[in-house]
Amino acid sequence: MSNESVQPYQRIVQDVRDRIRSGEWTAGTKLPSTRELAEEYGVAAGTVQRALTELRTAGLVYSHQGRGSFVTSTATESSNDSTARALRALEEQIADLAARLEKIEKGRDD
């Protein structure tokens, strides 16, 4: 999907997901205000509200009237789980490649 086809609210959603995934925003982290996010992304407040609705539906953030929006604990847990799975998959790939390389090197020595 090219950047031109991504709606502005989707870009905000993806950026928030990335910040959670990277650990920049953890459980309980307060997101910037709607006004701050609108300024940061150069969009209308309604666009930010749509992004926040998507994030709430996905279970990544929750909102308190008058207090703001916060990262859920399940968002960081699922992010940590997927990171752990990705690391395990990479470790398996590295072990497989190391075994293959060892076989190749043994074949050269013979």
mmCIF file of N, CA and C in Angstrom:
data_model
loop_
_atom_site.group_PDB
_atom_site.id
_atom_site.type_symbol
_atom_site.label_atom_id
_atom_site.label_comp_id
_atom_site.label_asym_id
_atom_site.label_seq_id
_atom_site.Cartn_x
_atom_site.Cartn_y
_atom_site.Cartn_z
ATOM 1 N N MET A 1 0.851 -1.165 0.000
ATOM 2 C CA MET A 1 0.000 0.000 0.000
ATOM 3 C C MET A 1 0.904 1.238 0.000
ATOM 4 N N SER A 2 0.700 2.109 -0.961
ATOM 5 C CA SER A 2 1.538 3.303 -1.051
ATOM 6 C C SER A 2 1.049 4.357 -0.073
ATOM 7 N N ASN A 3 1.919 5.318 0.233
ATOM 8 C CA ASN A 3 1.553 6.370 1.180
ATOM 9 C C ASN A 3 0.371 7.185 0.688
ATOM 10 N N GLU A 4 0.227 7.306 -0.649
ATOM 11 C CA GLU A 4 -0.868 8.094 -1.194
ATOM 12 C C GLU A 4 -2.213 7.448 -0.903
ATOM 13 N N SER A 5 -2.250 6.123 -0.790
ATOM 14 C CA SER A 5 -3.511 5.433 -0.577
ATOM 15 C C SER A 5 -3.869 5.290 0.900
ATOM 16 N N VAL A 6 -2.983 5.687 1.781
ATOM 17 C CA VAL A 6 -3.239 5.599 3.222
ATOM 18 C C VAL A 6 -3.967 6.856 3.668
ATOM 19 N N GLN A 7 -5.109 6.643 4.295
ATOM 20 C CA GLN A 7 -5.875 7.773 4.819
ATOM 21 C C GLN A 7 -5.129 8.387 6.003
ATOM 22 N N PRO A 8 -5.288 9.687 6.228
ATOM 23 C CA PRO A 8 -4.573 10.327 7.351
ATOM 24 C C PRO A 8 -4.842 9.660 8.698
ATOM 25 N N TYR A 9 -6.077 9.251 8.964
ATOM 26 C CA TYR A 9 -6.355 8.610 10.253
ATOM 27 C C TYR A 9 -5.617 7.276 10.361
ATOM 28 N N GLN A 10 -5.458 6.571 9.226
ATOM 29 C CA GLN A 10 -4.752 5.288 9.236
ATOM 30 C C GLN A 10 -3.267 5.488 9.554
ATOM 31 N N ARG A 11 -2.723 6.593 9.087
ATOM 32 C CA ARG A 11 -1.320 6.903 9.374
ATOM 33 C C ARG A 11 -1.131 7.124 10.879
ATOM 34 N N ILE A 12 -2.076 7.802 11.498
ATOM 35 C CA ILE A 12 -2.007 8.038 12.947
ATOM 36 C C ILE A 12 -2.121 6.710 13.689
ATOM 37 N N VAL A 13 -3.074 5.872 13.275
ATOM 38 C CA VAL A 13 -3.256 4.558 13.895
ATOM 39 C C VAL A 13 -1.961 3.753 13.799
ATOM 40 N N GLN A 14 -1.358 3.735 12.623
ATOM 41 C CA GLN A 14 -0.131 2.954 12.432
ATOM 42 C C GLN A 14 1.016 3.505 13.278
ATOM 43 N N ASP A 15 1.122 4.820 13.339
ATOM 44 C CA ASP A 15 2.184 5.422 14.150
ATOM 45 C C ASP A 15 2.020 5.077 15.631
ATOM 46 N N VAL A 16 0.788 5.124 16.129
ATOM 47 C CA VAL A 16 0.544 4.771 17.531
ATOM 48 C C VAL A 16 0.888 3.298 17.755
ATOM 49 N N ARG A 17 0.464 2.422 16.828
ATOM 50 C CA ARG A 17 0.807 0.994 16.928
ATOM 51 C C ARG A 17 2.329 0.818 16.973
ATOM 52 N N ASP A 18 3.032 1.536 16.093
ATOM 53 C CA ASP A 18 4.487 1.423 16.045
ATOM 54 C C ASP A 18 5.130 1.884 17.349
ATOM 55 N N ARG A 19 4.610 2.959 17.921
ATOM 56 C CA ARG A 19 5.159 3.470 19.179
ATOM 57 C C ARG A 19 4.934 2.484 20.318
ATOM 58 N N ILE A 20 3.791 1.810 20.305
ATOM 59 C CA ILE A 20 3.513 0.794 21.324
ATOM 60 C C ILE A 20 4.428 -0.402 21.100
ATOM 61 N N ARG A 21 4.521 -0.847 19.848
ATOM 62 C CA ARG A 21 5.342 -2.019 19.514
ATOM 63 C C ARG A 21 6.807 -1.792 19.882
ATOM 64 N N SER A 22 7.293 -0.580 19.650
ATOM 65 C CA SER A 22 8.704 -0.280 19.913
ATOM 66 C C SER A 22 9.002 -0.102 21.404
ATOM 67 N N GLY A 23 7.941 0.018 22.207
ATOM 68 C CA GLY A 23 8.139 0.230 23.636
ATOM 69 C C GLY A 23 8.235 1.691 24.020
ATOM 70 N N GLU A 24 8.126 2.577 23.032
ATOM 71 C CA GLU A 24 8.155 4.017 23.327
ATOM 72 C C GLU A 24 6.964 4.391 24.211
ATOM 73 N N TRP A 25 5.796 3.798 23.919
ATOM 74 C CA TRP A 25 4.599 4.003 24.729
ATOM 75 C C TRP A 25 4.220 2.675 25.361
ATOM 76 N N THR A 26 4.168 2.633 26.681
ATOM 77 C CA THR A 26 3.837 1.410 27.411
ATOM 78 C C THR A 26 2.474 1.555 28.076
ATOM 79 N N ALA A 27 2.025 0.505 28.724
ATOM 80 C CA ALA A 27 0.722 0.515 29.392
ATOM 81 C C ALA A 27 0.599 1.723 30.313
ATOM 82 N N GLY A 28 -0.511 2.421 30.181
ATOM 83 C CA GLY A 28 -0.770 3.591 31.017
ATOM 84 C C GLY A 28 -0.238 4.892 30.463
ATOM 85 N N THR A 29 0.557 4.835 29.415
ATOM 86 C CA THR A 29 1.082 6.066 28.821
ATOM 87 C C THR A 29 -0.073 6.903 28.288
ATOM 88 N N LYS A 30 -0.063 8.181 28.639
ATOM 89 C CA LYS A 30 -1.091 9.099 28.158
ATOM 90 C C LYS A 30 -0.685 9.596 26.773
ATOM 91 N N LEU A 31 -1.588 9.439 25.809
ATOM 92 C CA LEU A 31 -1.335 9.942 24.461
ATOM 93 C C LEU A 31 -1.440 11.455 24.456
ATOM 94 N N PRO A 32 -0.785 12.098 23.494
ATOM 95 C CA PRO A 32 -0.970 13.544 23.362
ATOM 96 C C PRO A 32 -2.456 13.860 23.150
ATOM 97 N N SER A 33 -2.838 15.076 23.457
ATOM 98 C CA SER A 33 -4.239 15.473 23.305
ATOM 99 C C SER A 33 -4.643 15.458 21.829
ATOM 100 N N THR A 34 -5.936 15.471 21.604
ATOM 101 C CA THR A 34 -6.453 15.506 20.234
ATOM 102 C C THR A 34 -5.873 16.698 19.492
ATOM 103 N N ARG A 35 -5.846 17.840 20.147
ATOM 104 C CA ARG A 35 -5.317 19.052 19.518
ATOM 105 C C ARG A 35 -3.836 18.891 19.177
ATOM 106 N N GLU A 36 -3.064 18.321 20.113
ATOM 107 C CA GLU A 36 -1.631 18.112 19.863
ATOM 108 C C GLU A 36 -1.392 17.149 18.707
ATOM 109 N N LEU A 37 -2.167 16.059 18.672
ATOM 110 C CA LEU A 37 -2.022 15.103 17.575
ATOM 111 C C LEU A 37 -2.436 15.733 16.242
ATOM 112 N N ALA A 38 -3.494 16.526 16.265
ATOM 113 C CA ALA A 38 -3.944 17.194 15.038
ATOM 114 C C ALA A 38 -2.859 18.124 14.508
ATOM 115 N N GLU A 39 -2.205 18.835 15.399
ATOM 116 C CA GLU A 39 -1.108 19.716 14.990
ATOM 117 C C GLU A 39 0.080 18.916 14.478
ATOM 118 N N GLU A 40 0.422 17.835 15.181
ATOM 119 C CA GLU A 40 1.565 17.001 14.800
ATOM 120 C C GLU A 40 1.394 16.422 13.396
ATOM 121 N N TYR A 41 0.176 15.974 13.087
ATOM 122 C CA TYR A 41 -0.069 15.333 11.797
ATOM 123 C C TYR A 41 -0.638 16.275 10.750
ATOM 124 N N GLY A 42 -0.934 17.507 11.130
ATOM 125 C CA GLY A 42 -1.473 18.474 10.181
ATOM 126 C C GLY A 42 -2.858 18.083 9.678
ATOM 127 N N VAL A 43 -3.679 17.569 10.600
ATOM 128 C CA VAL A 43 -5.025 17.127 10.237
ATOM 129 C C VAL A 43 -6.050 17.788 11.155
ATOM 130 N N ALA A 44 -7.323 17.617 10.818
ATOM 131 C CA ALA A 44 -8.408 18.147 11.647
ATOM 132 C C ALA A 44 -8.594 17.265 12.885
ATOM 133 N N ALA A 45 -9.185 17.845 13.904
ATOM 134 C CA ALA A 45 -9.442 17.112 15.147
ATOM 135 C C ALA A 45 -10.320 15.887 14.892
ATOM 136 N N GLY A 46 -11.255 15.993 13.952
ATOM 137 C CA GLY A 46 -12.126 14.873 13.621
ATOM 138 C C GLY A 46 -11.349 13.673 13.088
ATOM 139 N N THR A 47 -10.270 13.938 12.366
ATOM 140 C CA THR A 47 -9.422 12.868 11.838
ATOM 141 C C THR A 47 -8.739 12.140 12.988
ATOM 142 N N VAL A 48 -8.266 12.885 13.973
ATOM 143 C CA VAL A 48 -7.642 12.289 15.157
ATOM 144 C C VAL A 48 -8.677 11.475 15.926
ATOM 145 N N GLN A 49 -9.896 12.008 16.055
ATOM 146 C CA GLN A 49 -10.952 11.277 16.756
ATOM 147 C C GLN A 49 -11.246 9.949 16.061
ATOM 148 N N ARG A 50 -11.237 9.951 14.725
ATOM 149 C CA ARG A 50 -11.471 8.701 13.987
ATOM 150 C C ARG A 50 -10.348 7.700 14.276
ATOM 151 N N ALA A 51 -9.110 8.180 14.319
ATOM 152 C CA ALA A 51 -7.977 7.302 14.630
ATOM 153 C C ALA A 51 -8.108 6.741 16.039
ATOM 154 N N LEU A 52 -8.497 7.576 16.988
ATOM 155 C CA LEU A 52 -8.657 7.115 18.368
ATOM 156 C C LEU A 52 -9.779 6.086 18.479
ATOM 157 N N THR A 53 -10.840 6.275 17.702
ATOM 158 C CA THR A 53 -11.927 5.292 17.690
ATOM 159 C C THR A 53 -11.411 3.952 17.194
ATOM 160 N N GLU A 54 -10.612 3.958 16.130
ATOM 161 C CA GLU A 54 -10.018 2.721 15.603
ATOM 162 C C GLU A 54 -9.122 2.060 16.656
ATOM 163 N N LEU A 55 -8.325 2.861 17.331
ATOM 164 C CA LEU A 55 -7.409 2.340 18.343
ATOM 165 C C LEU A 55 -8.171 1.760 19.539
ATOM 166 N N ARG A 56 -9.268 2.411 19.922
ATOM 167 C CA ARG A 56 -10.097 1.879 21.010
ATOM 168 C C ARG A 56 -10.740 0.563 20.589
ATOM 169 N N THR A 57 -11.252 0.513 19.361
ATOM 170 C CA THR A 57 -11.880 -0.709 18.848
ATOM 171 C C THR A 57 -10.880 -1.861 18.822
ATOM 172 N N ALA A 58 -9.627 -1.553 18.494
ATOM 173 C CA ALA A 58 -8.572 -2.573 18.444
ATOM 174 C C ALA A 58 -8.070 -2.951 19.837
ATOM 175 N N GLY A 59 -8.544 -2.235 20.874
ATOM 176 C CA GLY A 59 -8.132 -2.542 22.236
ATOM 177 C C GLY A 59 -6.750 -2.024 22.596
ATOM 178 N N LEU A 60 -6.244 -1.078 21.811
ATOM 179 C CA LEU A 60 -4.904 -0.549 22.075
ATOM 180 C C LEU A 60 -4.912 0.644 23.019
ATOM 181 N N VAL A 61 -6.002 1.400 23.012
ATOM 182 C CA VAL A 61 -6.104 2.553 23.914
ATOM 183 C C VAL A 61 -7.494 2.573 24.547
ATOM 184 N N TYR A 62 -7.582 3.280 25.658
ATOM 185 C CA TYR A 62 -8.867 3.562 26.277
ATOM 186 C C TYR A 62 -8.885 5.044 26.589
ATOM 187 N N SER A 63 -10.087 5.612 26.672
ATOM 188 C CA SER A 63 -10.212 7.044 26.907
ATOM 189 C C SER A 63 -11.071 7.316 28.127
ATOM 190 N N HIS A 64 -10.705 8.383 28.846
ATOM 191 C CA HIS A 64 -11.498 8.888 29.969
ATOM 192 C C HIS A 64 -11.903 10.301 29.615
ATOM 193 N N GLN A 65 -13.201 10.564 29.651
ATOM 194 C CA GLN A 65 -13.711 11.893 29.347
ATOM 195 C C GLN A 65 -13.005 12.936 30.208
ATOM 196 N N GLY A 66 -12.417 13.914 29.578
ATOM 197 C CA GLY A 66 -11.761 15.001 30.289
ATOM 198 C C GLY A 66 -10.343 14.698 30.751
ATOM 199 N N ARG A 67 -9.921 13.441 30.667
ATOM 200 C CA ARG A 67 -8.567 13.084 31.113
ATOM 201 C C ARG A 67 -7.648 12.724 29.961
ATOM 202 N N GLY A 68 -8.214 12.164 28.894
ATOM 203 C CA GLY A 68 -7.399 11.822 27.744
ATOM 204 C C GLY A 68 -7.462 10.350 27.386
ATOM 205 N N SER A 69 -6.561 9.961 26.486
ATOM 206 C CA SER A 69 -6.479 8.576 26.027
ATOM 207 C C SER A 69 -5.171 7.961 26.506
ATOM 208 N N PHE A 70 -5.236 6.678 26.840
ATOM 209 C CA PHE A 70 -4.102 5.983 27.434
ATOM 210 C C PHE A 70 -3.901 4.634 26.748
ATOM 211 N N VAL A 71 -2.652 4.150 26.747
ATOM 212 C CA VAL A 71 -2.336 2.833 26.198
ATOM 213 C C VAL A 71 -2.836 1.772 27.173
ATOM 214 N N THR A 72 -3.516 0.759 26.636
ATOM 215 C CA THR A 72 -4.016 -0.326 27.486
ATOM 216 C C THR A 72 -2.886 -1.284 27.853
ATOM 217 N N SER A 73 -3.089 -2.030 28.934
ATOM 218 C CA SER A 73 -2.081 -3.026 29.314
ATOM 219 C C SER A 73 -2.074 -4.172 28.313
ATOM 220 N N THR A 74 -3.225 -4.491 27.737
ATOM 221 C CA THR A 74 -3.271 -5.575 26.756
ATOM 222 C C THR A 74 -2.533 -5.198 25.483
ATOM 223 N N ALA A 75 -2.466 -3.921 25.160
ATOM 224 C CA ALA A 75 -1.738 -3.490 23.955
ATOM 225 C C ALA A 75 -0.264 -3.805 24.093
ATOM 226 N N THR A 76 0.311 -3.500 25.247
ATOM 227 C CA THR A 76 1.740 -3.760 25.423
ATOM 228 C C THR A 76 2.002 -5.237 25.620
ATOM 229 N N GLU A 77 1.056 -5.960 26.242
ATOM 230 C CA GLU A 77 1.233 -7.408 26.404
ATOM 231 C C GLU A 77 1.232 -8.105 25.060
ATOM 232 N N SER A 78 0.270 -7.749 24.197
ATOM 233 C CA SER A 78 0.216 -8.403 22.886
ATOM 234 C C SER A 78 1.411 -8.002 22.052
ATOM 235 N N SER A 79 1.875 -6.781 22.224
ATOM 236 C CA SER A 79 3.072 -6.347 21.508
ATOM 237 C C SER A 79 4.277 -7.139 21.977
ATOM 238 N N ASN A 80 4.386 -7.346 23.298
ATOM 239 C CA ASN A 80 5.496 -8.127 23.841
ATOM 240 C C ASN A 80 5.419 -9.570 23.377
ATOM 241 N N ASP A 81 4.197 -10.141 23.332
ATOM 242 C CA ASP A 81 4.025 -11.511 22.862
ATOM 243 C C ASP A 81 4.458 -11.650 21.411
ATOM 244 N N SER A 82 4.044 -10.720 20.568
ATOM 245 C CA SER A 82 4.404 -10.822 19.156
ATOM 246 C C SER A 82 5.899 -10.593 18.972
ATOM 247 N N THR A 83 6.493 -9.742 19.784
ATOM 248 C CA THR A 83 7.936 -9.532 19.716
ATOM 249 C C THR A 83 8.670 -10.801 20.126
ATOM 250 N N ALA A 84 8.200 -11.451 21.177
ATOM 251 C CA ALA A 84 8.834 -12.692 21.635
ATOM 252 C C ALA A 84 8.712 -13.778 20.567
ATOM 253 N N ARG A 85 7.532 -13.881 19.936
ATOM 254 C CA ARG A 85 7.355 -14.868 18.862
ATOM 255 C C ARG A 85 8.286 -14.571 17.702
ATOM 256 N N ALA A 86 8.406 -13.303 17.336
ATOM 257 C CA ALA A 86 9.288 -12.930 16.228
ATOM 258 C C ALA A 86 10.739 -13.252 16.557
ATOM 259 N N LEU A 87 11.147 -13.003 17.790
ATOM 260 C CA LEU A 87 12.518 -13.320 18.196
ATOM 261 C C LEU A 87 12.780 -14.820 18.162
ATOM 262 N N ARG A 88 11.813 -15.606 18.627
ATOM 263 C CA ARG A 88 11.966 -17.065 18.576
ATOM 264 C C ARG A 88 12.094 -17.549 17.134
ATOM 265 N N ALA A 89 11.283 -16.985 16.246
ATOM 266 C CA ALA A 89 11.348 -17.375 14.828
ATOM 267 C C ALA A 89 12.708 -17.019 14.243
ATOM 268 N N LEU A 90 13.229 -15.854 14.598
ATOM 269 C CA LEU A 90 14.558 -15.456 14.108
ATOM 270 C C LEU A 90 15.649 -16.362 14.665
ATOM 271 N N GLU A 91 15.539 -16.712 15.938
ATOM 272 C CA GLU A 91 16.523 -17.619 16.538
ATOM 273 C C GLU A 91 16.524 -18.966 15.822
ATOM 274 N N GLU A 92 15.328 -19.466 15.487
ATOM 275 C CA GLU A 92 15.236 -20.732 14.762
ATOM 276 C C GLU A 92 15.861 -20.620 13.378
ATOM 277 N N GLN A 93 15.612 -19.512 12.693
ATOM 278 C CA GLN A 93 16.193 -19.307 11.368
ATOM 279 C C GLN A 93 17.717 -19.234 11.436
ATOM 280 N N ILE A 94 18.221 -18.554 12.449
ATOM 281 C CA ILE A 94 19.675 -18.440 12.607
ATOM 282 C C ILE A 94 20.292 -19.811 12.892
ATOM 283 N N ALA A 95 19.655 -20.577 13.753
ATOM 284 C CA ALA A 95 20.159 -21.919 14.054
ATOM 285 C C ALA A 95 20.156 -22.787 12.797
ATOM 286 N N ASP A 96 19.094 -22.693 12.001
ATOM 287 C CA ASP A 96 19.012 -23.456 10.760
ATOM 288 C C ASP A 96 20.115 -23.032 9.790
ATOM 289 N N LEU A 97 20.307 -21.732 9.644
ATOM 290 C CA LEU A 97 21.353 -21.236 8.740
ATOM 291 C C LEU A 97 22.745 -21.639 9.227
ATOM 292 N N ALA A 98 22.954 -21.603 10.536
ATOM 293 C CA ALA A 98 24.249 -22.008 11.094
ATOM 294 C C ALA A 98 24.511 -23.482 10.806
ATOM 295 N N ALA A 99 23.483 -24.313 10.945
ATOM 296 C CA ALA A 99 23.642 -25.742 10.659
ATOM 297 C C ALA A 99 23.947 -25.968 9.180
ATOM 298 N N ARG A 100 23.273 -25.235 8.313
ATOM 299 C CA ARG A 100 23.526 -25.357 6.878
ATOM 300 C C ARG A 100 24.944 -24.918 6.531
ATOM 301 N N LEU A 101 25.377 -23.817 7.120
ATOM 302 C CA LEU A 101 26.724 -23.311 6.862
ATOM 303 C C LEU A 101 27.764 -24.316 7.337
ATOM 304 N N GLU A 102 27.511 -24.919 8.494
ATOM 305 C CA GLU A 102 28.440 -25.920 9.017
ATOM 306 C C GLU A 102 28.557 -27.104 8.051
ATOM 307 N N LYS A 103 27.441 -27.559 7.488
ATOM 308 C CA LYS A 103 27.456 -28.657 6.517
ATOM 309 C C LYS A 103 28.261 -28.270 5.275
ATOM 310 N N ILE A 104 28.062 -27.052 4.813
ATOM 311 C CA ILE A 104 28.786 -26.583 3.621
ATOM 312 C C ILE A 104 30.279 -26.547 3.890
ATOM 313 N N GLU A 105 30.658 -26.000 5.041
ATOM 314 C CA GLU A 105 32.076 -25.898 5.387
ATOM 315 C C GLU A 105 32.710 -27.280 5.571
ATOM 316 N N LYS A 106 31.976 -28.219 6.134
ATOM 317 C CA LYS A 106 32.492 -29.588 6.292
ATOM 318 C C LYS A 106 32.712 -30.230 4.923
ATOM 319 N N GLY A 107 31.813 -29.962 3.983
ATOM 320 C CA GLY A 107 31.949 -30.493 2.638
ATOM 321 C C GLY A 107 33.179 -29.970 1.929
ATOM 322 N N ARG A 108 33.582 -28.758 2.225
ATOM 323 C CA ARG A 108 34.784 -28.164 1.616
ATOM 324 C C ARG A 108 36.057 -28.785 2.194
ATOM 325 N N ASP A 109 35.996 -29.185 3.461
ATOM 326 C CA ASP A 109 37.176 -29.730 4.128
ATOM 327 C C ASP A 109 37.498 -31.147 3.656
ATOM 328 N N ASP A 110 36.495 -31.844 3.143
ATOM 329 C CA ASP A 110 36.703 -33.240 2.743
ATOM 330 C C ASP A 110 37.517 -33.371 1.480
#
